[in-house]
Amino acid sequence: MPARIRIYGHEAVFAGGHWTCPDDSLQAMLEGLADPRALTPQAEQEHATYCAGRFGGLIFTELGWETAPHPEAEIKLEDFAPQRKPERESSGGGGLFGFMRRRKA
């Protein structure tokens, strides 16, 4: 059974690794995310859920139309940002005006 989603008021169907939709711009956005390896009904449903969640849409399930969950971020800031060093509380060296504080002798 093909997976059906609804995004921006348009319905799209994912089957056989390809999207079909009457709206050309939505179909182009979905084809950019299309997974040609999703050939089983379960894989089609998972991929359709991912796409619907990515664009804030709905997915058709046995219970009717449901809001698709937003997918986990693929890239996180922690992957690239250096780890912060804890500031020394006793020295008072941190903060915006730390250079103006009197140092202990």
Short mmCIF file of N, CA, C and O in Angstrom, two decimals:
data_model
loop_
_atom_site.label_atom_id
_atom_site.label_comp_id
_atom_site.label_asym_id
_atom_site.label_seq_id
_atom_site.Cartn_x
_atom_site.Cartn_y
_atom_site.Cartn_z
N MET A 1 0.83 -1.17 0.00
CA MET A 1 0.00 0.00 0.00
C MET A 1 0.89 1.25 0.00
O MET A 1 1.78 1.38 0.82
N PRO A 2 0.71 2.15 -0.92
CA PRO A 2 1.53 3.36 -0.96
C PRO A 2 1.27 4.26 0.25
O PRO A 2 0.18 4.26 0.82
N ALA A 3 2.28 5.00 0.62
CA ALA A 3 2.17 5.91 1.76
C ALA A 3 1.67 7.27 1.28
O ALA A 3 2.15 7.78 0.27
N ARG A 4 0.71 7.84 2.02
CA ARG A 4 0.13 9.13 1.65
C ARG A 4 0.43 10.16 2.72
O ARG A 4 0.33 9.88 3.91
N ILE A 5 0.79 11.37 2.26
CA ILE A 5 1.02 12.47 3.18
C ILE A 5 0.29 13.71 2.67
O ILE A 5 -0.10 13.77 1.49
N ARG A 6 0.13 14.67 3.55
CA ARG A 6 -0.49 15.94 3.17
C ARG A 6 0.38 17.06 3.72
O ARG A 6 0.61 17.16 4.92
N ILE A 7 0.87 17.90 2.79
CA ILE A 7 1.73 19.02 3.15
C ILE A 7 1.22 20.25 2.42
O ILE A 7 0.96 20.19 1.21
N TYR A 8 1.12 21.36 3.15
CA TYR A 8 0.69 22.64 2.57
C TYR A 8 -0.64 22.51 1.83
O TYR A 8 -0.87 23.15 0.81
N GLY A 9 -1.51 21.64 2.30
CA GLY A 9 -2.82 21.47 1.69
C GLY A 9 -2.83 20.59 0.45
O GLY A 9 -3.88 20.42 -0.17
N HIS A 10 -1.71 20.01 0.07
CA HIS A 10 -1.62 19.13 -1.09
C HIS A 10 -1.31 17.71 -0.62
O HIS A 10 -0.55 17.51 0.31
N GLU A 11 -1.88 16.75 -1.31
CA GLU A 11 -1.65 15.36 -0.97
C GLU A 11 -0.61 14.77 -1.92
O GLU A 11 -0.62 15.06 -3.12
N ALA A 12 0.29 13.97 -1.36
CA ALA A 12 1.34 13.32 -2.15
C ALA A 12 1.37 11.84 -1.78
O ALA A 12 1.05 11.45 -0.66
N VAL A 13 1.76 11.01 -2.75
CA VAL A 13 1.81 9.56 -2.56
C VAL A 13 3.23 9.09 -2.87
O VAL A 13 3.82 9.46 -3.89
N PHE A 14 3.77 8.26 -1.96
CA PHE A 14 5.10 7.68 -2.15
C PHE A 14 4.95 6.19 -2.40
O PHE A 14 4.42 5.45 -1.56
N ALA A 15 5.39 5.74 -3.57
CA ALA A 15 5.31 4.32 -3.91
C ALA A 15 6.45 3.99 -4.87
O ALA A 15 6.74 4.76 -5.79
N GLY A 16 7.08 2.88 -4.66
CA GLY A 16 8.13 2.41 -5.56
C GLY A 16 9.34 3.32 -5.60
O GLY A 16 10.06 3.37 -6.59
N GLY A 17 9.61 4.06 -4.53
CA GLY A 17 10.78 4.93 -4.49
C GLY A 17 10.59 6.28 -5.14
O GLY A 17 11.55 7.04 -5.28
N HIS A 18 9.36 6.62 -5.52
CA HIS A 18 9.09 7.91 -6.18
C HIS A 18 7.84 8.55 -5.59
O HIS A 18 6.91 7.88 -5.16
N TRP A 19 7.82 9.88 -5.62
CA TRP A 19 6.69 10.66 -5.17
C TRP A 19 5.83 11.08 -6.34
O TRP A 19 6.36 11.37 -7.42
N THR A 20 4.53 11.10 -6.15
CA THR A 20 3.61 11.68 -7.13
C THR A 20 2.73 12.69 -6.40
O THR A 20 2.25 12.43 -5.30
N CYS A 21 2.55 13.84 -7.03
CA CYS A 21 1.79 14.92 -6.42
C CYS A 21 1.30 15.85 -7.52
O CYS A 21 2.01 16.10 -8.49
N PRO A 22 0.08 16.39 -7.41
CA PRO A 22 -0.41 17.31 -8.43
C PRO A 22 0.30 18.66 -8.42
O PRO A 22 0.32 19.36 -9.43
N ASP A 23 0.93 19.03 -7.30
CA ASP A 23 1.66 20.30 -7.20
C ASP A 23 3.13 20.07 -7.57
O ASP A 23 3.83 19.30 -6.91
N ASP A 24 3.58 20.73 -8.62
CA ASP A 24 4.94 20.50 -9.12
C ASP A 24 6.02 20.91 -8.13
O ASP A 24 7.03 20.23 -7.99
N SER A 25 5.83 22.03 -7.44
CA SER A 25 6.87 22.49 -6.51
C SER A 25 6.99 21.54 -5.31
O SER A 25 8.10 21.24 -4.87
N LEU A 26 5.86 21.07 -4.80
CA LEU A 26 5.91 20.11 -3.69
C LEU A 26 6.52 18.79 -4.14
O LEU A 26 7.33 18.19 -3.42
N GLN A 27 6.18 18.35 -5.33
CA GLN A 27 6.75 17.11 -5.83
C GLN A 27 8.27 17.24 -5.98
O GLN A 27 9.01 16.32 -5.66
N ALA A 28 8.75 18.39 -6.44
CA ALA A 28 10.19 18.59 -6.57
C ALA A 28 10.88 18.55 -5.20
O ALA A 28 11.96 17.97 -5.06
N MET A 29 10.25 19.16 -4.19
CA MET A 29 10.82 19.13 -2.85
C MET A 29 10.87 17.70 -2.31
O MET A 29 11.88 17.29 -1.71
N LEU A 30 9.82 16.94 -2.54
CA LEU A 30 9.78 15.57 -2.04
C LEU A 30 10.72 14.66 -2.82
O LEU A 30 11.36 13.77 -2.24
N GLU A 31 10.83 14.86 -4.12
CA GLU A 31 11.75 14.05 -4.91
C GLU A 31 13.20 14.29 -4.50
O GLU A 31 14.05 13.41 -4.63
N GLY A 32 13.49 15.50 -4.01
CA GLY A 32 14.82 15.78 -3.50
C GLY A 32 15.17 14.95 -2.28
O GLY A 32 16.33 14.70 -1.99
N LEU A 33 14.15 14.52 -1.55
CA LEU A 33 14.35 13.68 -0.36
C LEU A 33 14.09 12.20 -0.62
O LEU A 33 14.28 11.37 0.27
N ALA A 34 13.62 11.87 -1.80
CA ALA A 34 13.17 10.49 -2.09
C ALA A 34 14.27 9.47 -1.83
O ALA A 34 15.43 9.68 -2.17
N ASP A 35 13.87 8.37 -1.23
CA ASP A 35 14.78 7.25 -0.97
C ASP A 35 14.41 6.11 -1.91
O ASP A 35 13.40 5.43 -1.69
N PRO A 36 15.20 5.87 -2.95
CA PRO A 36 14.86 4.80 -3.89
C PRO A 36 14.97 3.41 -3.29
O PRO A 36 14.48 2.45 -3.87
N ARG A 37 15.60 3.28 -2.12
CA ARG A 37 15.74 1.97 -1.48
C ARG A 37 14.48 1.58 -0.73
O ARG A 37 14.33 0.43 -0.33
N ALA A 38 13.56 2.51 -0.52
CA ALA A 38 12.33 2.24 0.23
C ALA A 38 11.32 1.56 -0.68
O ALA A 38 10.49 2.20 -1.31
N LEU A 39 11.40 0.24 -0.76
CA LEU A 39 10.54 -0.52 -1.66
C LEU A 39 9.50 -1.36 -0.92
O LEU A 39 8.49 -1.72 -1.50
N THR A 40 9.74 -1.66 0.35
CA THR A 40 8.76 -2.42 1.11
C THR A 40 7.71 -1.47 1.69
O THR A 40 7.99 -0.27 1.87
N PRO A 41 6.52 -1.95 1.98
CA PRO A 41 5.50 -1.07 2.56
C PRO A 41 5.94 -0.39 3.86
O PRO A 41 5.64 0.77 4.09
N GLN A 42 6.68 -1.11 4.70
CA GLN A 42 7.15 -0.53 5.95
C GLN A 42 8.18 0.58 5.68
O GLN A 42 8.13 1.64 6.29
N ALA A 43 9.11 0.34 4.75
CA ALA A 43 10.11 1.35 4.41
C ALA A 43 9.46 2.58 3.76
O ALA A 43 9.87 3.71 4.02
N GLU A 44 8.45 2.36 2.93
CA GLU A 44 7.74 3.48 2.32
C GLU A 44 7.05 4.32 3.38
O GLU A 44 7.10 5.55 3.33
N GLN A 45 6.44 3.67 4.36
CA GLN A 45 5.75 4.39 5.43
C GLN A 45 6.74 5.18 6.28
O GLN A 45 6.48 6.33 6.64
N GLU A 46 7.89 4.59 6.59
CA GLU A 46 8.90 5.29 7.38
C GLU A 46 9.44 6.50 6.65
O GLU A 46 9.62 7.58 7.23
N HIS A 47 9.69 6.34 5.34
CA HIS A 47 10.21 7.46 4.55
C HIS A 47 9.16 8.56 4.43
O HIS A 47 9.48 9.75 4.54
N ALA A 48 7.92 8.20 4.22
CA ALA A 48 6.85 9.19 4.12
C ALA A 48 6.68 9.93 5.45
O ALA A 48 6.45 11.14 5.46
N THR A 49 6.80 9.22 6.56
CA THR A 49 6.71 9.86 7.87
C THR A 49 7.83 10.86 8.06
O THR A 49 7.63 11.96 8.56
N TYR A 50 9.04 10.49 7.63
CA TYR A 50 10.19 11.40 7.71
C TYR A 50 9.94 12.67 6.90
O TYR A 50 10.13 13.78 7.38
N CYS A 51 9.50 12.51 5.66
CA CYS A 51 9.27 13.66 4.78
C CYS A 51 8.15 14.55 5.31
O CYS A 51 8.27 15.78 5.31
N ALA A 52 7.07 13.95 5.76
CA ALA A 52 5.96 14.74 6.29
C ALA A 52 6.39 15.49 7.55
O ALA A 52 6.03 16.66 7.73
N GLY A 53 7.17 14.86 8.40
CA GLY A 53 7.66 15.52 9.60
C GLY A 53 8.64 16.62 9.29
O GLY A 53 8.66 17.66 9.95
N ARG A 54 9.43 16.43 8.29
CA ARG A 54 10.42 17.46 7.90
C ARG A 54 9.74 18.73 7.43
O ARG A 54 10.25 19.82 7.67
N PHE A 55 8.61 18.61 6.75
CA PHE A 55 7.91 19.78 6.24
C PHE A 55 6.70 20.15 7.09
O PHE A 55 5.90 21.00 6.71
N GLY A 56 6.54 19.52 8.26
CA GLY A 56 5.44 19.85 9.16
C GLY A 56 4.08 19.43 8.64
O GLY A 56 3.10 20.15 8.81
N GLY A 57 4.00 18.26 8.02
CA GLY A 57 2.75 17.80 7.43
C GLY A 57 2.07 16.68 8.19
O GLY A 57 2.41 16.38 9.34
N LEU A 58 1.12 16.07 7.52
CA LEU A 58 0.33 14.98 8.08
C LEU A 58 0.64 13.69 7.34
O LEU A 58 1.00 13.71 6.16
N ILE A 59 0.48 12.57 8.02
CA ILE A 59 0.66 11.25 7.41
C ILE A 59 -0.64 10.47 7.59
O ILE A 59 -1.29 10.56 8.62
N PHE A 60 -1.01 9.71 6.55
CA PHE A 60 -2.23 8.91 6.62
C PHE A 60 -1.89 7.55 7.20
O PHE A 60 -1.04 6.83 6.71
N THR A 61 -2.56 7.20 8.31
CA THR A 61 -2.36 5.90 8.96
C THR A 61 -3.69 5.17 9.02
O THR A 61 -4.69 5.65 8.49
N GLU A 62 -3.71 4.03 9.69
CA GLU A 62 -4.94 3.27 9.84
C GLU A 62 -6.00 4.06 10.60
O GLU A 62 -7.20 3.85 10.43
N LEU A 63 -5.55 4.99 11.46
CA LEU A 63 -6.47 5.78 12.28
C LEU A 63 -6.90 7.07 11.60
O LEU A 63 -7.67 7.83 12.17
N GLY A 64 -6.40 7.35 10.42
CA GLY A 64 -6.72 8.59 9.71
C GLY A 64 -5.49 9.48 9.60
O GLY A 64 -4.36 9.02 9.73
N TRP A 65 -5.72 10.76 9.40
CA TRP A 65 -4.61 11.71 9.25
C TRP A 65 -4.05 12.07 10.62
O TRP A 65 -4.78 12.45 11.52
N GLU A 66 -2.73 11.94 10.76
CA GLU A 66 -2.06 12.26 12.02
C GLU A 66 -0.88 13.18 11.73
O GLU A 66 -0.27 13.11 10.66
N THR A 67 -0.56 14.01 12.69
CA THR A 67 0.60 14.89 12.57
C THR A 67 1.86 14.05 12.60
O THR A 67 2.06 13.23 13.50
N ALA A 68 2.73 14.24 11.63
CA ALA A 68 3.98 13.48 11.57
C ALA A 68 4.96 14.07 12.58
O ALA A 68 5.06 15.29 12.71
N PRO A 69 5.69 13.21 13.29
CA PRO A 69 6.67 13.72 14.25
C PRO A 69 7.85 14.37 13.53
O PRO A 69 8.25 13.94 12.45
N HIS A 70 8.36 15.43 14.14
CA HIS A 70 9.52 16.12 13.55
C HIS A 70 10.74 15.21 13.70
O HIS A 70 11.00 14.70 14.79
N PRO A 71 11.50 14.99 12.62
CA PRO A 71 12.65 14.07 12.72
C PRO A 71 13.78 14.65 13.55
O PRO A 71 13.90 15.85 13.72
N GLU A 72 14.61 13.77 14.05
CA GLU A 72 15.80 14.14 14.81
C GLU A 72 16.75 14.92 13.90
O GLU A 72 16.87 14.62 12.72
N ALA A 73 17.43 15.90 14.46
CA ALA A 73 18.39 16.69 13.67
C ALA A 73 19.52 15.79 13.19
O ALA A 73 20.04 14.96 13.93
N GLU A 74 19.91 15.97 11.93
CA GLU A 74 20.97 15.14 11.36
C GLU A 74 22.35 15.66 11.76
O GLU A 74 23.29 14.90 11.91
N ILE A 75 22.48 16.96 11.89
CA ILE A 75 23.74 17.58 12.30
C ILE A 75 23.46 18.42 13.54
O ILE A 75 22.52 19.21 13.57
N LYS A 76 24.28 18.25 14.56
CA LYS A 76 24.10 18.99 15.81
C LYS A 76 25.29 19.90 16.03
O LYS A 76 26.40 19.63 15.58
N LEU A 77 25.06 20.98 16.75
CA LEU A 77 26.11 21.93 17.04
C LEU A 77 27.23 21.29 17.85
O LEU A 77 28.40 21.63 17.68
N GLU A 78 26.88 20.36 18.72
CA GLU A 78 27.89 19.70 19.55
C GLU A 78 28.91 18.93 18.71
O GLU A 78 30.01 18.67 19.16
N ASP A 79 28.55 18.56 17.49
CA ASP A 79 29.46 17.82 16.63
C ASP A 79 30.61 18.69 16.14
O ASP A 79 31.67 18.18 15.79
N PHE A 80 30.41 20.01 16.10
CA PHE A 80 31.41 20.90 15.53
C PHE A 80 31.99 21.90 16.52
O PHE A 80 33.11 22.34 16.37
N ALA A 81 31.22 22.31 17.50
CA ALA A 81 31.67 23.33 18.45
C ALA A 81 32.65 22.72 19.45
O ALA A 81 32.46 21.61 19.91
N PRO A 82 33.69 23.46 19.80
CA PRO A 82 34.62 22.95 20.81
C PRO A 82 33.95 22.93 22.18
O PRO A 82 33.04 23.71 22.46
N GLN A 83 34.40 22.03 23.01
CA GLN A 83 33.84 21.92 24.36
C GLN A 83 34.25 23.15 25.17
O GLN A 83 35.40 23.57 25.14
N ARG A 84 33.29 23.72 25.89
CA ARG A 84 33.58 24.89 26.71
C ARG A 84 34.27 24.46 27.99
O ARG A 84 33.91 23.47 28.61
N LYS A 85 35.25 25.25 28.39
CA LYS A 85 35.93 25.00 29.65
C LYS A 85 35.12 25.68 30.75
O LYS A 85 34.66 26.80 30.57
N PRO A 86 34.98 25.02 31.89
CA PRO A 86 34.25 25.68 32.98
C PRO A 86 35.03 26.89 33.47
O PRO A 86 36.25 26.86 33.60
N GLU A 87 34.31 27.99 33.70
CA GLU A 87 34.98 29.21 34.17
C GLU A 87 35.34 29.06 35.63
O GLU A 87 34.63 28.45 36.42
N ARG A 88 36.45 29.68 35.98
CA ARG A 88 36.90 29.63 37.37
C ARG A 88 36.07 30.62 38.17
O ARG A 88 36.07 31.81 37.89
N GLU A 89 35.39 30.11 39.17
CA GLU A 89 34.50 30.95 39.95
C GLU A 89 35.25 31.85 40.91
O GLU A 89 34.88 32.99 41.13
N SER A 90 36.36 31.38 41.47
CA SER A 90 37.04 32.15 42.50
C SER A 90 37.86 33.29 41.93
O SER A 90 38.03 34.32 42.56
N SER A 91 38.37 33.18 40.72
CA SER A 91 39.24 34.21 40.18
C SER A 91 38.47 35.40 39.66
O SER A 91 39.00 36.50 39.56
N GLY A 92 37.23 35.22 39.28
CA GLY A 92 36.45 36.33 38.76
C GLY A 92 36.91 36.76 37.38
O GLY A 92 36.64 37.88 36.97
N GLY A 93 37.58 35.90 36.65
CA GLY A 93 38.13 36.27 35.35
C GLY A 93 37.13 36.18 34.22
O GLY A 93 37.37 36.70 33.14
N GLY A 94 35.97 35.58 34.45
CA GLY A 94 35.01 35.42 33.37
C GLY A 94 34.07 36.60 33.27
O GLY A 94 34.08 37.55 34.06
N GLY A 95 33.28 36.60 32.26
CA GLY A 95 32.28 37.64 32.10
C GLY A 95 32.73 38.74 31.15
O GLY A 95 33.86 38.78 30.68
N LEU A 96 31.83 39.64 30.89
CA LEU A 96 32.07 40.70 29.94
C LEU A 96 33.10 41.71 30.44
O LEU A 96 33.96 42.16 29.70
N PHE A 97 33.03 42.08 31.72
CA PHE A 97 33.96 43.06 32.27
C PHE A 97 34.95 42.42 33.24
O PHE A 97 35.36 43.04 34.22
N GLY A 98 35.35 41.22 32.98
CA GLY A 98 36.29 40.52 33.84
C GLY A 98 37.64 41.19 33.93
O GLY A 98 38.33 41.10 34.94
N PHE A 99 38.02 41.93 32.90
CA PHE A 99 39.32 42.59 32.91
C PHE A 99 39.35 43.77 33.89
O PHE A 99 40.41 44.24 34.27
N MET A 100 38.19 44.25 34.33
CA MET A 100 38.14 45.39 35.23
C MET A 100 38.20 44.98 36.69
O MET A 100 38.37 45.83 37.56
N ARG A 101 38.07 43.71 36.98
CA ARG A 101 38.08 43.26 38.36
C ARG A 101 39.49 43.28 38.93
O ARG A 101 40.45 43.00 38.23
N ARG A 102 39.56 43.56 40.22
CA ARG A 102 40.84 43.59 40.90
C ARG A 102 41.27 42.16 41.19
O ARG A 102 40.49 41.34 41.67
N ARG A 103 42.48 41.84 40.89
CA ARG A 103 42.99 40.48 41.14
C ARG A 103 43.49 40.37 42.58
O ARG A 103 44.04 41.31 43.13
N LYS A 104 43.31 39.17 43.14
CA LYS A 104 43.77 38.92 44.50
C LYS A 104 45.27 38.69 44.49
O LYS A 104 45.80 38.05 43.60
N ALA A 105 45.93 39.19 45.49
CA ALA A 105 47.38 39.06 45.56
C ALA A 105 47.81 37.86 46.33
O ALA A 105 47.19 37.21 47.04
#
